[in-house]
PDB file of C-alpha atoms in Angstrom:
ATOM      1  CA  UNK A  87      82.446  92.038  90.170  1.00  0.00           C
ATOM      2  CA  UNK A  88      84.367  92.607  86.762  1.00  0.00           C
ATOM      3  CA  UNK A  89      84.195  95.324  84.637  1.00  0.00           C
ATOM      4  CA  UNK A  90      84.893  94.805  80.957  1.00  0.00           C
ATOM      5  CA  UNK A  91      83.981  96.392  77.434  1.00  0.00           C
ATOM      6  CA  UNK A  92      84.672  95.913  73.938  1.00  0.00           C
ATOM      7  CA  UNK A  93      86.762  98.355  71.989  1.00  0.00           C
ATOM      8  CA  UNK A  94      87.900  98.552  68.338  1.00  0.00           C
ATOM      9  CA  UNK A  95      91.687  97.981  67.871  1.00  0.00           C
ATOM     10  CA  UNK A  96      93.894  98.005  64.687  1.00  0.00           C
ATOM     11  CA  UNK A  97      96.173  95.257  63.952  1.00  0.00           C
ATOM     12  CA  UNK A  98      99.868  96.421  63.925  1.00  0.00           C
ATOM     13  CA  UNK A  99     100.476  94.118  60.877  1.00  0.00           C
ATOM     14  CA  UNK A 100      97.324  94.447  58.412  1.00  0.00           C
ATOM     15  CA  UNK A 101      95.872  97.596  59.991  1.00  0.00           C
ATOM     16  CA  UNK A 102      92.468  96.265  59.943  1.00  0.00           C
ATOM     17  CA  UNK A 103      90.207  96.808  62.863  1.00  0.00           C
ATOM     18  CA  UNK A 104      88.652  94.222  65.041  1.00  0.00           C
ATOM     19  CA  UNK A 105      86.950  94.087  68.572  1.00  0.00           C
ATOM     20  CA  UNK A 106      88.908  93.693  71.596  1.00  0.00           C
ATOM     21  CA  UNK A 107      87.705  92.759  75.209  1.00  0.00           C
ATOM     22  CA  UNK A 108      89.331  95.370  77.812  1.00  0.00           C
ATOM     23  CA  UNK A 109      89.121  94.584  81.296  1.00  0.00           C
ATOM     24  CA  UNK A 110      88.665  97.738  83.635  1.00  0.00           C
ATOM     25  CA  UNK A 111      88.866  95.162  86.558  1.00  0.00           C
ATOM     26  CA  UNK A 112      88.847  91.255  86.851  1.00  0.00           C
ATOM     27  CA  UNK A 113      87.617  89.443  89.768  1.00  0.00           C
ATOM     28  CA  UNK A 114      89.427  86.160  89.697  1.00  0.00           C
ATOM     29  CA  UNK A 115      86.705  84.360  91.636  1.00  0.00           C
ATOM     30  CA  UNK A 116      83.901  85.499  89.449  1.00  0.00           C
ATOM     31  CA  UNK A 117      85.839  85.072  86.335  1.00  0.00           C
ATOM     32  CA  UNK A 118      88.124  81.946  86.573  1.00  0.00           C
ATOM     33  CA  UNK A 119      88.904  81.454  82.893  1.00  0.00           C
ATOM     34  CA  UNK A 120      90.587  85.025  82.775  1.00  0.00           C
ATOM     35  CA  UNK A 121      92.397  84.488  86.030  1.00  0.00           C
ATOM     36  CA  UNK A 122      93.866  81.545  84.418  1.00  0.00           C
ATOM     37  CA  UNK A 123      94.806  83.541  81.367  1.00  0.00           C
ATOM     38  CA  UNK A 124      96.388  86.033  83.689  1.00  0.00           C
ATOM     39  CA  UNK A 125      98.615  83.563  85.627  1.00  0.00           C
ATOM     40  CA  UNK A 126      99.360  81.613  82.427  1.00  0.00           C
ATOM     41  CA  UNK A 127     100.755  84.736  80.535  1.00  0.00           C
ATOM     42  CA  UNK A 128      98.093  84.871  77.782  1.00  0.00           C
ATOM     43  CA  UNK A 129      95.662  87.304  79.290  1.00  0.00           C
ATOM     44  CA  UNK A 130      96.617  90.323  77.262  1.00  0.00           C
ATOM     45  CA  UNK A 131      96.935  88.329  74.128  1.00  0.00           C
ATOM     46  CA  UNK A 132      95.600  89.626  70.918  1.00  0.00           C
ATOM     47  CA  UNK A 133      95.253  87.572  67.642  1.00  0.00           C
ATOM     48  CA  UNK A 134      94.122  89.308  64.642  1.00  0.00           C
ATOM     49  CA  UNK A 135      90.982  87.477  62.807  1.00  0.00           C
ATOM     50  CA  UNK A 136      92.372  88.578  59.486  1.00  0.00           C
ATOM     51  CA  UNK A 137      96.004  87.993  59.295  1.00  0.00           C
ATOM     52  CA  UNK A 138      96.570  85.822  62.370  1.00  0.00           C
ATOM     53  CA  UNK A 139      99.160  88.238  63.763  1.00  0.00           C
ATOM     54  CA  UNK A 140      99.626  87.693  67.547  1.00  0.00           C
ATOM     55  CA  UNK A 141     100.582  90.484  69.975  1.00  0.00           C
ATOM     56  CA  UNK A 142     100.104  91.796  73.371  1.00  0.00           C
ATOM     57  CA  UNK A 143      97.526  94.949  74.074  1.00  0.00           C
ATOM     58  CA  UNK A 144      98.894  96.801  76.916  1.00  0.00           C
ATOM     59  CA  UNK A 145      96.326  98.623  79.169  1.00  0.00           C
ATOM     60  CA  UNK A 146      95.987  99.202  82.821  1.00  0.00           C
ATOM     61  CA  UNK A 147      93.430  97.341  84.939  1.00  0.00           C
ATOM     62  CA  UNK A 148      92.646  96.141  88.699  1.00  0.00           C
ATOM     63  CA  UNK A 149      92.926  92.637  89.463  1.00  0.00           C
ATOM     64  CA  UNK A 150      90.850  91.476  92.669  1.00  0.00           C
ATOM     65  CA  UNK A 151      91.427  88.189  94.451  1.00  0.00           C
ATOM     66  CA  UNK A 152      88.698  87.808  96.850  1.00  0.00           C
ATOM     67  CA  UNK A 153      89.966  84.222  98.027  1.00  0.00           C
ATOM     68  CA  UNK A 154      93.301  85.655  98.760  1.00  0.00           C
ATOM     69  CA  UNK A 155      92.303  88.987  99.848  1.00  0.00           C
ATOM     70  CA  UNK A 156      94.164  90.737  97.582  1.00  0.00           C
ATOM     71  CA  UNK A 157      94.049  93.870  95.073  1.00  0.00           C
ATOM     72  CA  UNK A 158      96.666  94.473  92.520  1.00  0.00           C
ATOM     73  CA  UNK A 159      96.536  97.697  90.394  1.00  0.00           C
ATOM     74  CA  UNK A 160      98.308  97.542  87.103  1.00  0.00           C
ATOM     75  CA  UNK A 161      98.909 101.228  86.009  1.00  0.00           C
ATOM     76  CA  UNK A 162     101.405 103.516  84.148  1.00  0.00           C
ATOM     77  CA  UNK A 163     104.447 105.093  86.205  1.00  0.00           C
ATOM     78  CA  UNK A 164     102.413 108.441  85.893  1.00  0.00           C
ATOM     79  CA  UNK A 165      99.495 106.879  87.603  1.00  0.00           C
ATOM     80  CA  UNK A 166     101.120 105.382  90.725  1.00  0.00           C
ATOM     81  CA  UNK A 167     100.688 108.213  92.927  1.00  0.00           C
ATOM     82  CA  UNK A 168      97.144 108.717  92.340  1.00  0.00           C
ATOM     83  CA  UNK A 169      96.465 105.053  93.035  1.00  0.00           C
ATOM     84  CA  UNK A 170      98.777 105.364  96.123  1.00  0.00           C
ATOM     85  CA  UNK A 171      96.242 108.129  97.368  1.00  0.00           C
ATOM     86  CA  UNK A 172      93.254 105.867  96.645  1.00  0.00           C
ATOM     87  CA  UNK A 173      94.652 102.942  98.353  1.00  0.00           C
ATOM     88  CA  UNK A 174      95.515 105.036 101.317  1.00  0.00           C
ATOM     89  CA  UNK A 175      91.997 106.589 101.565  1.00  0.00           C
ATOM     90  CA  UNK A 176      90.865 106.013 105.496  1.00  0.00           C
ATOM     91  CA  UNK A 177      87.556 107.612 104.596  1.00  0.00           C
ATOM     92  CA  UNK A 178      86.235 104.717 102.326  1.00  0.00           C
ATOM     93  CA  UNK A 179      85.381 107.468  99.637  1.00  0.00           C
ATOM     94  CA  UNK A 180      87.588 105.549  97.049  1.00  0.00           C
ATOM     95  CA  UNK A 181      86.035 102.150  97.742  1.00  0.00           C
ATOM     96  CA  UNK A 182      89.093 100.498  98.566  1.00  0.00           C
ATOM     97  CA  UNK A 183      88.881 100.582 102.414  1.00  0.00           C
ATOM     98  CA  UNK A 184      88.814  96.744 102.979  1.00  0.00           C
ATOM     99  CA  UNK A 185      90.325  95.607 106.235  1.00  0.00           C
ATOM    100  CA  UNK A 186      92.692  92.777 105.748  1.00  0.00           C
ATOM    101  CA  UNK A 187      93.422  93.164 102.293  1.00  0.00           C
ATOM    102  CA  UNK A 188      96.866  93.493 100.556  1.00  0.00           C
ATOM    103  CA  UNK A 189      96.832  96.110  97.991  1.00  0.00           C
ATOM    104  CA  UNK A 190      99.696  96.153  95.454  1.00  0.00           C
ATOM    105  CA  UNK A 191     100.476  98.739  92.369  1.00  0.00           C
ATOM    106  CA  UNK A 192     102.633  97.265  89.542  1.00  0.00           C
ATOM    107  CA  UNK A 193     103.613  99.064  86.366  1.00  0.00           C
ATOM    108  CA  UNK A 194     104.077  96.309  83.809  1.00  0.00           C
ATOM    109  CA  UNK A 195     102.325  93.278  82.620  1.00  0.00           C
ATOM    110  CA  UNK A 196     104.818  90.805  84.008  1.00  0.00           C
ATOM    111  CA  UNK A 197     104.669  92.129  87.495  1.00  0.00           C
ATOM    112  CA  UNK A 198     100.966  91.821  87.442  1.00  0.00           C
ATOM    113  CA  UNK A 199     101.135  88.343  86.557  1.00  0.00           C
ATOM    114  CA  UNK A 200     103.813  87.518  88.910  1.00  0.00           C
ATOM    115  CA  UNK A 201     101.860  89.274  91.908  1.00  0.00           C
ATOM    116  CA  UNK A 202      98.995  86.916  91.096  1.00  0.00           C
ATOM    117  CA  UNK A 203     100.838  83.867  90.890  1.00  0.00           C
ATOM    118  CA  UNK A 204     102.572  84.855  94.487  1.00  0.00           C
ATOM    119  CA  UNK A 205      99.098  85.266  96.170  1.00  0.00           C
ATOM    120  CA  UNK A 206      97.413  82.443  94.381  1.00  0.00           C
ATOM    121  CA  UNK A 207     100.007  80.363  95.919  1.00  0.00           C
ATOM    122  CA  UNK A 208      99.571  81.798  99.135  1.00  0.00           C
ATOM    123  CA  UNK A 209     102.962  83.319  99.447  1.00  0.00           C
ATOM    124  CA  UNK A 210     104.394  86.654 100.700  1.00  0.00           C
ATOM    125  CA  UNK A 211     105.564  88.798  97.811  1.00  0.00           C
ATOM    126  CA  UNK A 212     108.170  90.682 100.253  1.00  0.00           C
ATOM    127  CA  UNK A 213     109.874  87.344 100.719  1.00  0.00           C
ATOM    128  CA  UNK A 214     109.749  86.768  97.100  1.00  0.00           C
ATOM    129  CA  UNK A 215     111.289  90.122  96.408  1.00  0.00           C
ATOM    130  CA  UNK A 216     114.291  89.244  98.745  1.00  0.00           C
ATOM    131  CA  UNK A 217     114.789  86.046  96.970  1.00  0.00           C
ATOM    132  CA  UNK A 218     114.961  87.596  93.809  1.00  0.00           C
ATOM    133  CA  UNK A 219     117.528  90.365  95.047  1.00  0.00           C
ATOM    134  CA  UNK A 220     119.517  87.689  96.382  1.00  0.00           C
ATOM    135  CA  UNK A 221     119.647  85.807  93.129  1.00  0.00           C
ATOM    136  CA  UNK A 222     120.180  89.100  91.014  1.00  0.00           C
ATOM    137  CA  UNK A 223     123.065  90.116  93.106  1.00  0.00           C
ATOM    138  CA  UNK A 224     124.725  86.517  92.925  1.00  0.00           C
ATOM    139  CA  UNK A 225     124.396  86.680  88.977  1.00  0.00           C
ATOM    140  CA  UNK A 226     125.683  90.214  88.808  1.00  0.00           C
ATOM    141  CA  UNK A 227     128.931  89.184  90.625  1.00  0.00           C
ATOM    142  CA  UNK A 228     129.440  85.982  88.684  1.00  0.00           C
ATOM    143  CA  UNK A 229     128.112  87.060  85.438  1.00  0.00           C
ATOM    144  CA  UNK A 230     128.379  90.635  84.953  1.00  0.00           C
ATOM    145  CA  UNK A 231     128.499  90.656  81.229  1.00  0.00           C
ATOM    146  CA  UNK A 232     124.934  89.190  81.231  1.00  0.00           C
ATOM    147  CA  UNK A 233     123.391  92.850  82.455  1.00  0.00           C
ATOM    148  CA  UNK A 234     120.383  91.495  84.008  1.00  0.00           C
ATOM    149  CA  UNK A 235     117.514  94.115  83.747  1.00  0.00           C
ATOM    150  CA  UNK A 236     114.420  92.062  85.081  1.00  0.00           C
ATOM    151  CA  UNK A 237     113.711  89.148  87.310  1.00  0.00           C
ATOM    152  CA  UNK A 238     110.608  87.441  87.406  1.00  0.00           C
ATOM    153  CA  UNK A 239     109.145  84.723  89.980  1.00  0.00           C
ATOM    154  CA  UNK A 240     106.958  81.888  88.739  1.00  0.00           C
ATOM    155  CA  UNK A 241     105.500  78.654  89.913  1.00  0.00           C
ATOM    156  CA  UNK A 242     105.568  75.618  87.716  1.00  0.00           C
ATOM    157  CA  UNK A 243     104.248  72.317  88.564  1.00  0.00           C
ATOM    158  CA  UNK A 244     104.667  73.131  92.391  1.00  0.00           C
ATOM    159  CA  UNK A 245     108.318  74.439  91.944  1.00  0.00           C
ATOM    160  CA  UNK A 246     109.285  77.999  92.615  1.00  0.00           C
ATOM    161  CA  UNK A 247     111.253  79.268  89.587  1.00  0.00           C
ATOM    162  CA  UNK A 248     113.089  82.878  88.898  1.00  0.00           C
ATOM    163  CA  UNK A 249     113.625  83.855  85.408  1.00  0.00           C
ATOM    164  CA  UNK A 250     116.356  86.494  85.085  1.00  0.00           C
ATOM    165  CA  UNK A 251     116.214  88.719  81.842  1.00  0.00           C
ATOM    166  CA  UNK A 252     119.157  90.490  80.089  1.00  0.00           C
ATOM    167  CA  UNK A 253     121.863  89.954  77.397  1.00  0.00           C
ATOM    168  CA  UNK A 254     121.042  86.323  78.145  1.00  0.00           C
ATOM    169  CA  UNK A 255     117.938  84.402  79.580  1.00  0.00           C
ATOM    170  CA  UNK A 256     118.507  82.592  82.794  1.00  0.00           C
ATOM    171  CA  UNK A 257     116.224  80.402  84.752  1.00  0.00           C
ATOM    172  CA  UNK A 258     116.758  78.604  88.102  1.00  0.00           C
ATOM    173  CA  UNK A 259     114.699  76.705  90.492  1.00  0.00           C
ATOM    174  CA  UNK A 260     114.497  78.084  94.076  1.00  0.00           C
ATOM    175  CA  UNK A 261     114.575  75.723  96.714  1.00  0.00           C
ATOM    176  CA  UNK A 262     111.498  75.614  98.924  1.00  0.00           C
ATOM    177  CA  UNK A 263     113.855  75.631 101.974  1.00  0.00           C
ATOM    178  CA  UNK A 264     115.228  78.810 100.935  1.00  0.00           C
ATOM    179  CA  UNK A 265     111.815  80.306 101.026  1.00  0.00           C
ATOM    180  CA  UNK A 266     111.169  79.353 104.488  1.00  0.00           C
ATOM    181  CA  UNK A 267     114.523  80.366 105.392  1.00  0.00           C
ATOM    182  CA  UNK A 268     114.091  83.925 104.487  1.00  0.00           C
ATOM    183  CA  UNK A 269     110.640  83.816 105.639  1.00  0.00           C
ATOM    184  CA  UNK A 270     111.704  82.678 109.134  1.00  0.00           C
ATOM    185  CA  UNK A 271     114.769  84.953 109.524  1.00  0.00           C
ATOM    186  CA  UNK A 272     113.083  88.068 108.371  1.00  0.00           C
ATOM    187  CA  UNK A 273     109.802  87.388 109.989  1.00  0.00           C
ATOM    188  CA  UNK A 274     110.100  90.153 112.945  1.00  0.00           C
ATOM    189  CA  UNK A 275     111.284  92.894 110.674  1.00  0.00           C
ATOM    190  CA  UNK A 276     108.579  92.119 108.188  1.00  0.00           C
ATOM    191  CA  UNK A 277     105.858  92.191 110.877  1.00  0.00           C
ATOM    192  CA  UNK A 278     107.125  95.598 111.859  1.00  0.00           C
ATOM    193  CA  UNK A 279     106.830  97.120 108.363  1.00  0.00           C
ATOM    194  CA  UNK A 280     104.010  99.553 107.702  1.00  0.00           C
ATOM    195  CA  UNK A 281     100.784  98.500 105.966  1.00  0.00           C
ATOM    196  CA  UNK A 282     100.789 101.155 103.382  1.00  0.00           C
ATOM    197  CA  UNK A 283     103.564  99.680 101.317  1.00  0.00           C
ATOM    198  CA  UNK A 284     101.807  99.252  97.925  1.00  0.00           C
ATOM    199  CA  UNK A 285     105.111  99.167  95.739  1.00  0.00           C
ATOM    200  CA  UNK A 286     106.813  95.708  96.472  1.00  0.00           C
ATOM    201  CA  UNK A 287     109.474  95.392  94.038  1.00  0.00           C
ATOM    202  CA  UNK A 288     113.395  95.376  93.712  1.00  0.00           C
ATOM    203  CA  UNK A 289     113.614  99.098  94.986  1.00  0.00           C
ATOM    204  CA  UNK A 290     111.569  98.001  98.050  1.00  0.00           C
ATOM    205  CA  UNK A 291     113.861  94.863  98.776  1.00  0.00           C
ATOM    206  CA  UNK A 292     117.048  97.044  98.559  1.00  0.00           C
ATOM    207  CA  UNK A 293     115.523  99.641 100.970  1.00  0.00           C
ATOM    208  CA  UNK A 294     114.393  96.914 103.325  1.00  0.00           C
ATOM    209  CA  UNK A 295     117.982  95.500 103.457  1.00  0.00           C
ATOM    210  CA  UNK A 296     119.363  98.697 104.135  1.00  0.00           C
ATOM    211  CA  UNK A 297     117.532  99.527 107.342  1.00  0.00           C
TER     212      UNK A 297
END
């Protein structure tokens, strides 16, 4: 089930207060409209009913995708260790002991959206992170002045897209064959990876390739 509650927030522009719906957890199968908003990037959007100012509200939450057997917890950096312990619980006391589920932890809204997109399209986020790292290293080598700080994966009209954010905004289409090639080339090593790896990100990709 999904858990949500209304809270009062103050508009950062006009300072007037209004109600905003906070989701403690979102079950994408039971709330498809909210799931669509998460995937299209509008889920955390706030529009002031008084002055019309738009911004994003930042808060942690759990996203549950039953169809693809996935749980993604968006938390602050300070809460990562706590959620890792909950996800690792083997006694079932935390409520997260669900056989066959992929459990992930992210620490920003873009990463939450990215994971939701990846699993919605039945892809392996580990393969995606390896591809992102390849693109990032290539851009850093060819265009060091761009100073890329973030890279995100999207699926638009069936095409795999990578967005690189830095001094300049770069965007490129990832060939479907590249995904399949990386998936096949690393299949044996990925299969041997430990199950309890909840932070699949650039750091994970770097460490994986160094093994």
